DNA sequence: TATTCATATTAGAATAGTTCTAAATTGTCT
DNA sequence: AGACAATTTAGAACTATTCTAATATGAATA
């Protein structure tokens, strides 16, 4: 009686169903909540749960999940830090430089008058706004 | 007969006038052009000019220039890399993930319908859009 | 179920951009 | 010139992430 089918989620996204991936998927997706996460947080959390996964594997897993479209990457925070978002819908963030707190921006907070056009010969792959606050 | 007064620029911004700062300021501001620069580029360039400055000093200098308002920092590029902009006016960028090329967005490319409001108890310090292209 | 093998995991080393340390130097004020 | 706080510097330290290469494992096949 599992309410959340990790095996289906992984295989449907072309990912082999391994113990580390199952544990990470359960941690991130089982309750359907939006989360902003780092590799370190995932590794710590699994450790506390007695399901330790090597940090390198956590990185591999998060990158695989991102390539598979299960996670989005948030750019524009502290240089040198990768933060992933379980909400893969395009949306924007407030980043509190003092506390490190990252919050979703209500969709109504920002509207674009005109979408930017990519320079000749290129196409837009991603764009997101990070509003830094204090 | 100097067309660009580094001494005045530095002291007017509350910075002591040292050899490294004068050399960096001349390199970055003498011709009035907009530039996107890294510490490594500055150190290399000064080295080639026979005016070597220690890399740590270049970092100190760029950070001082930024605090003094002479440079802006561009967030949202590769994690772990600081890029500064001699154009301190708020503006946005295209970032080519393949080539690493960073270009200013024409002001007309993006218009905002509504400015975002910061979460309670905070104020917006900075925001910029990086549109990633390929 | 047993075999197979491409794929994934892992510990530890490597990497790279940036910051730190602490001793020597230098710019500015008097 | 003298005083002293600010700055420079080489090299070490730091830190988040990736790499290496040996081992383990999932899933397809027999
Ligand atoms: Mn989010
Ligand atoms: Mn620019
Ligand atoms: Zn499974
Ligand atoms: Zn001067």
Short mmCIF file of C-alpha atoms (C1' of nucleotides) and ligand atoms in Angstrom, two decimals:
data_model
loop_
_atom_site.label_atom_id
_atom_site.label_comp_id
_atom_site.label_asym_id
_atom_site.label_seq_id
_atom_site.Cartn_x
_atom_site.Cartn_y
_atom_site.Cartn_z
CA UNK A 1 0.00 0.00 0.00
CA UNK A 2 2.35 2.71 -1.27
CA UNK A 3 0.75 6.01 -2.12
CA UNK A 4 3.71 7.11 -4.17
CA UNK A 5 5.11 4.88 -6.92
CA UNK A 6 8.81 5.66 -7.17
CA UNK A 7 9.51 2.80 -9.53
CA UNK A 8 7.05 4.12 -12.09
CA UNK A 9 8.32 7.68 -11.73
CA UNK A 10 11.92 6.67 -12.36
CA UNK A 11 11.35 4.24 -15.21
CA UNK A 12 8.90 6.62 -16.89
CA UNK A 13 11.73 9.13 -17.01
CA UNK A 14 14.25 6.65 -18.43
CA UNK A 15 16.10 6.18 -15.16
CA UNK A 16 17.16 2.82 -13.82
CA UNK A 17 15.65 2.03 -10.48
CA UNK A 18 18.52 1.90 -7.99
CA UNK A 19 18.45 2.14 -4.22
CA UNK A 20 20.00 5.65 -4.08
CA UNK A 21 17.64 6.99 -6.73
CA UNK A 22 14.62 5.47 -5.02
CA UNK A 23 15.60 7.01 -1.70
CA UNK A 24 16.26 10.44 -3.17
CA UNK A 25 13.02 10.34 -5.16
CA UNK A 26 11.04 9.40 -2.08
CA UNK A 27 12.64 12.21 -0.09
CA UNK A 28 11.97 14.79 -2.78
CA UNK A 29 8.73 13.80 -4.43
CA UNK A 30 6.68 11.53 -2.15
CA UNK A 31 4.69 14.31 -0.50
CA UNK A 32 4.25 16.42 -3.63
CA UNK A 33 5.58 19.55 -1.95
CA UNK A 34 7.72 22.15 -3.71
CA UNK A 35 11.27 22.15 -2.41
CA UNK A 36 14.52 24.04 -2.96
CA UNK A 37 17.34 21.64 -2.24
CA UNK A 38 21.11 21.18 -2.32
CA UNK A 39 23.16 18.01 -2.62
CA UNK A 40 24.44 18.49 0.89
CA UNK A 41 20.93 18.73 2.33
CA UNK A 42 19.86 15.54 0.55
CA UNK A 43 22.92 13.64 1.75
CA UNK A 44 22.42 14.82 5.34
CA UNK A 45 18.74 13.99 5.32
CA UNK A 46 19.26 10.47 3.98
CA UNK A 47 22.05 9.97 6.53
CA UNK A 48 19.72 10.90 9.39
CA UNK A 49 17.17 8.43 8.01
CA UNK A 50 19.76 5.64 8.15
CA UNK A 51 19.78 5.42 4.36
CA UNK A 52 23.18 6.96 3.72
CA UNK A 53 24.12 7.58 0.10
CA UNK A 54 27.57 8.75 -0.97
CA UNK A 55 27.75 12.48 -1.64
CA UNK A 56 29.07 11.85 -5.16
CA UNK A 57 26.05 9.67 -5.80
CA UNK A 58 23.73 12.40 -4.57
CA UNK A 59 25.33 14.76 -7.07
CA UNK A 60 25.01 12.15 -9.84
CA UNK A 61 21.40 11.55 -8.90
CA UNK A 62 20.38 15.21 -8.77
CA UNK A 63 22.06 15.84 -12.12
CA UNK A 64 20.34 12.79 -13.63
CA UNK A 65 16.99 13.93 -12.24
CA UNK A 66 17.57 17.34 -13.76
CA UNK A 67 18.46 15.95 -17.19
CA UNK A 68 15.38 13.76 -16.95
CA UNK A 69 13.23 16.80 -16.22
CA UNK A 70 12.36 15.87 -12.65
CA UNK A 71 14.21 18.85 -11.20
CA UNK A 72 15.05 22.37 -12.28
CA UNK A 73 18.23 24.21 -11.46
CA UNK A 74 18.12 27.65 -9.90
CA UNK A 75 20.81 30.00 -11.15
CA UNK A 76 21.82 33.36 -9.78
CA UNK A 77 22.35 32.57 -6.10
CA UNK A 78 25.69 32.39 -4.38
CA UNK A 79 28.40 31.58 -6.86
CA UNK A 80 29.61 28.03 -6.34
CA UNK A 81 26.39 26.60 -5.05
CA UNK A 82 23.88 24.52 -7.00
CA UNK A 83 20.29 24.64 -5.82
CA UNK A 84 17.58 22.48 -7.37
CA UNK A 85 13.85 23.01 -7.39
CA UNK A 86 11.25 20.25 -7.36
CA UNK A 87 8.91 22.70 -9.06
CA UNK A 88 9.94 22.46 -12.72
CA UNK A 89 7.36 24.99 -13.94
CA UNK A 90 9.06 28.24 -14.97
CA UNK A 91 8.84 30.63 -12.06
CA UNK A 92 10.93 33.20 -10.25
CA UNK A 93 12.46 33.67 -6.79
CA UNK A 94 13.33 36.03 -4.02
CA UNK A 95 16.74 35.37 -2.51
CA UNK A 96 17.52 36.82 0.90
CA UNK A 97 21.25 37.53 0.91
CA UNK A 98 21.37 37.77 4.68
CA UNK A 99 19.51 34.61 5.66
CA UNK A 100 20.08 32.56 2.49
CA UNK A 101 16.32 32.04 2.40
CA UNK A 102 14.91 31.33 -1.05
CA UNK A 103 11.20 31.80 -1.73
CA UNK A 104 8.99 31.45 -4.77
CA UNK A 105 7.68 34.67 -6.20
CA UNK A 106 3.93 34.80 -6.52
CA UNK A 107 3.16 34.58 -10.24
CA UNK A 108 1.45 37.97 -10.10
CA UNK A 109 4.55 39.71 -8.78
CA UNK A 110 6.23 40.02 -12.12
CA UNK A 111 4.86 40.29 -15.61
CA UNK A 112 6.67 40.72 -18.85
CA UNK A 113 5.63 43.13 -21.47
CA UNK A 114 7.77 41.64 -24.14
CA UNK A 115 9.74 38.43 -24.21
CA UNK A 116 13.40 38.84 -25.09
CA UNK A 117 14.63 37.59 -28.44
CA UNK A 118 17.80 35.53 -28.49
CA UNK A 119 20.82 36.77 -30.48
CA UNK A 120 20.99 35.47 -34.05
CA UNK A 121 21.88 31.80 -34.33
CA UNK A 122 20.93 30.98 -30.75
CA UNK A 123 17.83 29.85 -28.96
CA UNK A 124 16.71 30.50 -25.43
CA UNK A 125 17.13 27.47 -23.18
CA UNK A 126 16.21 28.94 -19.84
CA UNK A 127 15.64 32.11 -18.01
CA UNK A 128 14.63 33.00 -14.53
CA UNK A 129 14.69 36.06 -12.36
CA UNK A 130 16.32 36.09 -8.95
CA UNK A 131 15.43 39.19 -6.96
CA UNK A 132 17.98 39.68 -4.21
CA UNK A 133 16.60 41.15 -1.01
CA UNK A 134 17.93 42.13 2.38
CA UNK B 1 48.31 65.37 -20.42
CA UNK B 2 46.20 62.55 -19.13
CA UNK B 3 42.73 62.28 -20.58
CA UNK B 4 41.54 60.03 -17.74
CA UNK B 5 42.06 61.06 -14.14
CA UNK B 6 42.41 57.87 -12.15
CA UNK B 7 43.43 59.64 -8.98
CA UNK B 8 40.22 61.66 -8.90
CA UNK B 9 38.08 58.63 -9.73
CA UNK B 10 39.54 56.61 -6.87
CA UNK B 11 39.57 59.28 -4.20
CA UNK B 12 36.11 60.46 -5.14
CA UNK B 13 34.93 56.94 -4.38
CA UNK B 14 36.71 56.79 -1.03
CA UNK B 15 39.50 54.54 -2.24
CA UNK B 16 43.16 55.09 -1.46
CA UNK B 17 45.24 55.57 -4.54
CA UNK B 18 47.60 52.60 -4.77
CA UNK B 19 49.56 51.28 -7.73
CA UNK B 20 47.39 48.17 -8.20
CA UNK B 21 44.18 50.15 -8.03
CA UNK B 22 45.44 52.75 -10.47
CA UNK B 23 46.47 50.06 -12.96
CA UNK B 24 43.18 48.19 -12.67
CA UNK B 25 41.19 51.41 -12.97
CA UNK B 26 43.12 52.45 -16.07
CA UNK B 27 42.56 49.04 -17.64
CA UNK B 28 38.84 49.05 -16.90
CA UNK B 29 37.72 52.64 -17.14
CA UNK B 30 40.18 54.69 -19.19
CA UNK B 31 38.44 54.21 -22.52
CA UNK B 32 34.90 54.42 -21.18
CA UNK B 33 33.85 51.15 -22.80
CA UNK B 34 31.46 48.68 -21.19
CA UNK B 35 33.23 45.50 -20.18
CA UNK B 36 32.39 42.15 -18.60
CA UNK B 37 35.46 41.02 -16.69
CA UNK B 38 36.82 38.37 -14.38
CA UNK B 39 39.68 38.57 -11.88
CA UNK B 40 41.69 36.15 -13.97
CA UNK B 41 41.32 38.30 -17.09
CA UNK B 42 42.45 41.42 -15.24
CA UNK B 43 45.47 39.67 -13.74
CA UNK B 44 46.48 38.24 -17.14
CA UNK B 45 46.05 41.56 -18.90
CA UNK B 46 48.13 43.47 -16.36
CA UNK B 47 50.77 40.74 -16.53
CA UNK B 48 51.02 41.13 -20.31
CA UNK B 49 51.40 44.88 -19.84
CA UNK B 50 54.37 44.34 -17.52
CA UNK B 51 52.37 45.67 -14.58
CA UNK B 52 51.79 42.40 -12.74
CA UNK B 53 49.51 42.53 -9.71
CA UNK B 54 48.98 39.57 -7.39
CA UNK B 55 45.78 37.66 -8.09
CA UNK B 56 44.64 38.13 -4.49
CA UNK B 57 45.07 41.86 -4.94
CA UNK B 58 43.03 41.80 -8.11
CA UNK B 59 40.22 40.12 -6.17
CA UNK B 60 40.56 42.68 -3.37
CA UNK B 61 40.52 45.49 -5.89
CA UNK B 62 37.49 44.28 -7.83
CA UNK B 63 35.57 43.74 -4.61
CA UNK B 64 36.54 47.21 -3.37
CA UNK B 65 35.50 48.73 -6.70
CA UNK B 66 32.19 46.95 -6.43
CA UNK B 67 31.55 48.15 -2.87
CA UNK B 68 32.46 51.64 -4.00
CA UNK B 69 29.95 51.43 -6.84
CA UNK B 70 32.47 51.43 -9.67
CA UNK B 71 31.55 47.90 -10.77
CA UNK B 72 28.48 45.73 -10.74
CA UNK B 73 28.43 42.00 -10.19
CA UNK B 74 26.66 39.73 -12.64
CA UNK B 75 24.90 36.82 -10.98
CA UNK B 76 23.41 33.75 -12.58
CA UNK B 77 26.29 32.54 -14.76
CA UNK B 78 28.38 29.45 -14.12
CA UNK B 79 28.43 28.59 -10.44
CA UNK B 80 31.80 29.40 -8.95
CA UNK B 81 32.65 32.26 -11.26
CA UNK B 82 32.41 35.97 -10.48
CA UNK B 83 31.94 38.30 -13.41
CA UNK B 84 31.92 42.08 -13.02
CA UNK B 85 30.44 44.70 -15.29
CA UNK B 86 31.84 48.18 -15.80
CA UNK B 87 28.32 49.24 -16.71
CA UNK B 88 26.68 49.79 -13.33
CA UNK B 89 23.34 50.86 -14.76
CA UNK B 90 20.70 48.15 -14.18
CA UNK B 91 20.49 46.06 -17.32
CA UNK B 92 20.16 42.44 -18.39
CA UNK B 93 22.20 39.85 -20.25
CA UNK B 94 22.21 36.97 -22.66
CA UNK B 95 24.55 34.18 -21.60
CA UNK B 96 25.60 31.64 -24.22
CA UNK B 97 26.10 28.37 -22.34
CA UNK B 98 28.11 26.86 -25.19
CA UNK B 99 30.58 29.66 -25.87
CA UNK B 100 30.51 31.39 -22.50
CA UNK B 101 29.79 34.61 -24.38
CA UNK B 102 27.98 37.26 -22.34
CA UNK B 103 26.19 40.11 -24.10
CA UNK B 104 24.09 43.04 -22.97
CA UNK B 105 20.43 42.80 -23.76
CA UNK B 106 19.12 45.73 -25.76
CA UNK B 107 16.93 47.75 -23.38
CA UNK B 108 13.96 47.19 -25.65
CA UNK B 109 14.27 43.40 -25.44
CA UNK B 110 12.56 43.12 -22.10
CA UNK B 111 9.98 45.30 -20.42
CA UNK B 112 8.34 44.84 -17.10
CA UNK B 113 4.69 45.20 -16.57
CA UNK B 114 4.91 45.26 -12.84
CA UNK B 115 7.88 45.44 -10.51
CA UNK B 116 8.03 42.67 -7.92
CA UNK B 117 7.41 43.54 -4.29
CA UNK B 118 9.85 42.22 -1.70
CA UNK B 119 8.61 39.91 1.06
CA UNK B 120 7.63 41.72 4.26
CA UNK B 121 10.56 43.06 6.24
CA UNK B 122 12.98 43.01 3.33
CA UNK B 123 14.00 45.41 0.62
CA UNK B 124 15.19 44.69 -2.89
CA UNK B 125 18.92 45.21 -3.28
CA UNK B 126 19.45 43.98 -6.80
CA UNK B 127 17.88 42.08 -9.57
CA UNK B 128 18.90 41.18 -13.02
CA UNK B 129 17.80 38.74 -15.65
CA UNK B 130 20.19 36.31 -17.29
CA UNK B 131 18.69 34.66 -20.34
CA UNK B 132 20.60 31.48 -21.11
CA UNK B 133 20.89 30.67 -24.81
CA UNK B 134 22.48 27.95 -26.92
"C1'" DT C 1 16.71 -19.00 -11.95
"C1'" DA C 2 21.46 -18.19 -13.65
"C1'" DT C 3 24.18 -15.39 -16.78
"C1'" DT C 4 25.52 -11.29 -18.69
"C1'" DC C 5 27.02 -6.65 -19.14
"C1'" DA C 6 25.93 -1.92 -19.48
"C1'" DT C 7 25.04 1.20 -16.01
"C1'" DA C 8 25.49 2.99 -11.39
"C1'" DT C 9 27.84 3.51 -6.91
"C1'" DT C 10 31.59 4.75 -4.13
"C1'" DA C 11 35.79 6.54 -1.52
"C1'" DG C 12 39.03 9.31 -2.13
"C1'" DA C 13 41.71 12.33 -5.06
"C1'" DA C 14 41.54 16.19 -7.99
"C1'" DT C 15 39.95 20.60 -9.50
"C1'" DA C 16 39.13 25.54 -9.61
"C1'" DG C 17 37.64 29.97 -8.17
"C1'" DT C 18 37.91 32.56 -4.27
"C1'" DT C 19 39.23 33.92 0.37
"C1'" DC C 20 42.35 33.86 4.25
"C1'" DT C 21 46.83 34.53 6.84
"C1'" DA C 22 50.23 37.16 8.50
"C1'" DA C 23 54.36 39.53 7.38
"C1'" DA C 24 56.15 43.36 4.57
"C1'" DT C 25 55.08 47.56 2.22
"C1'" DT C 26 52.96 51.85 1.13
"C1'" DG C 27 49.81 55.99 0.96
"C1'" DT C 28 48.20 59.79 3.43
"C1'" DC C 29 47.94 62.84 7.17
"C1'" DT C 30 50.38 65.78 10.40
"C1'" DA D 1 60.22 63.18 7.96
"C1'" DG D 2 57.38 60.41 11.17
"C1'" DA D 3 53.47 57.77 12.32
"C1'" DC D 4 50.17 54.48 11.47
"C1'" DA D 5 46.25 52.53 9.34
"C1'" DA D 6 45.29 50.56 5.02
"C1'" DT D 7 46.99 47.67 1.39
"C1'" DT D 8 49.70 44.23 -0.95
"C1'" DT D 9 51.41 39.74 -1.37
"C1'" DA D 10 52.77 34.64 -1.69
"C1'" DG D 11 51.19 30.82 -0.53
"C1'" DA D 12 48.09 28.08 2.14
"C1'" DA D 13 43.38 27.07 2.98
"C1'" DC D 14 38.78 26.48 1.74
"C1'" DT D 15 34.66 24.57 -0.48
"C1'" DA D 16 31.41 22.94 -3.74
"C1'" DT D 17 31.61 20.00 -7.33
"C1'" DT D 18 33.57 16.63 -10.55
"C1'" DC D 19 36.62 12.92 -11.70
"C1'" DT D 20 38.86 8.23 -11.30
"C1'" DA D 21 38.76 3.67 -11.47
"C1'" DA D 22 37.60 -0.29 -8.93
"C1'" DT D 23 33.39 -2.66 -7.30
"C1'" DA D 24 28.55 -3.60 -7.26
"C1'" DT D 25 24.04 -4.02 -9.21
"C1'" DG D 26 19.71 -3.74 -12.08
"C1'" DA D 27 17.35 -5.57 -15.72
"C1'" DA D 28 17.36 -8.02 -19.91
"C1'" DT D 29 18.19 -12.63 -21.75
"C1'" DA D 30 18.70 -17.59 -21.84
MN1 LIG E 1 10.95 27.60 -6.65
MN1 LIG E 2 26.52 44.23 -19.10
ZN1 LIG E 3 11.90 -0.03 -8.65
ZN1 LIG E 4 46.81 59.03 -7.23
#
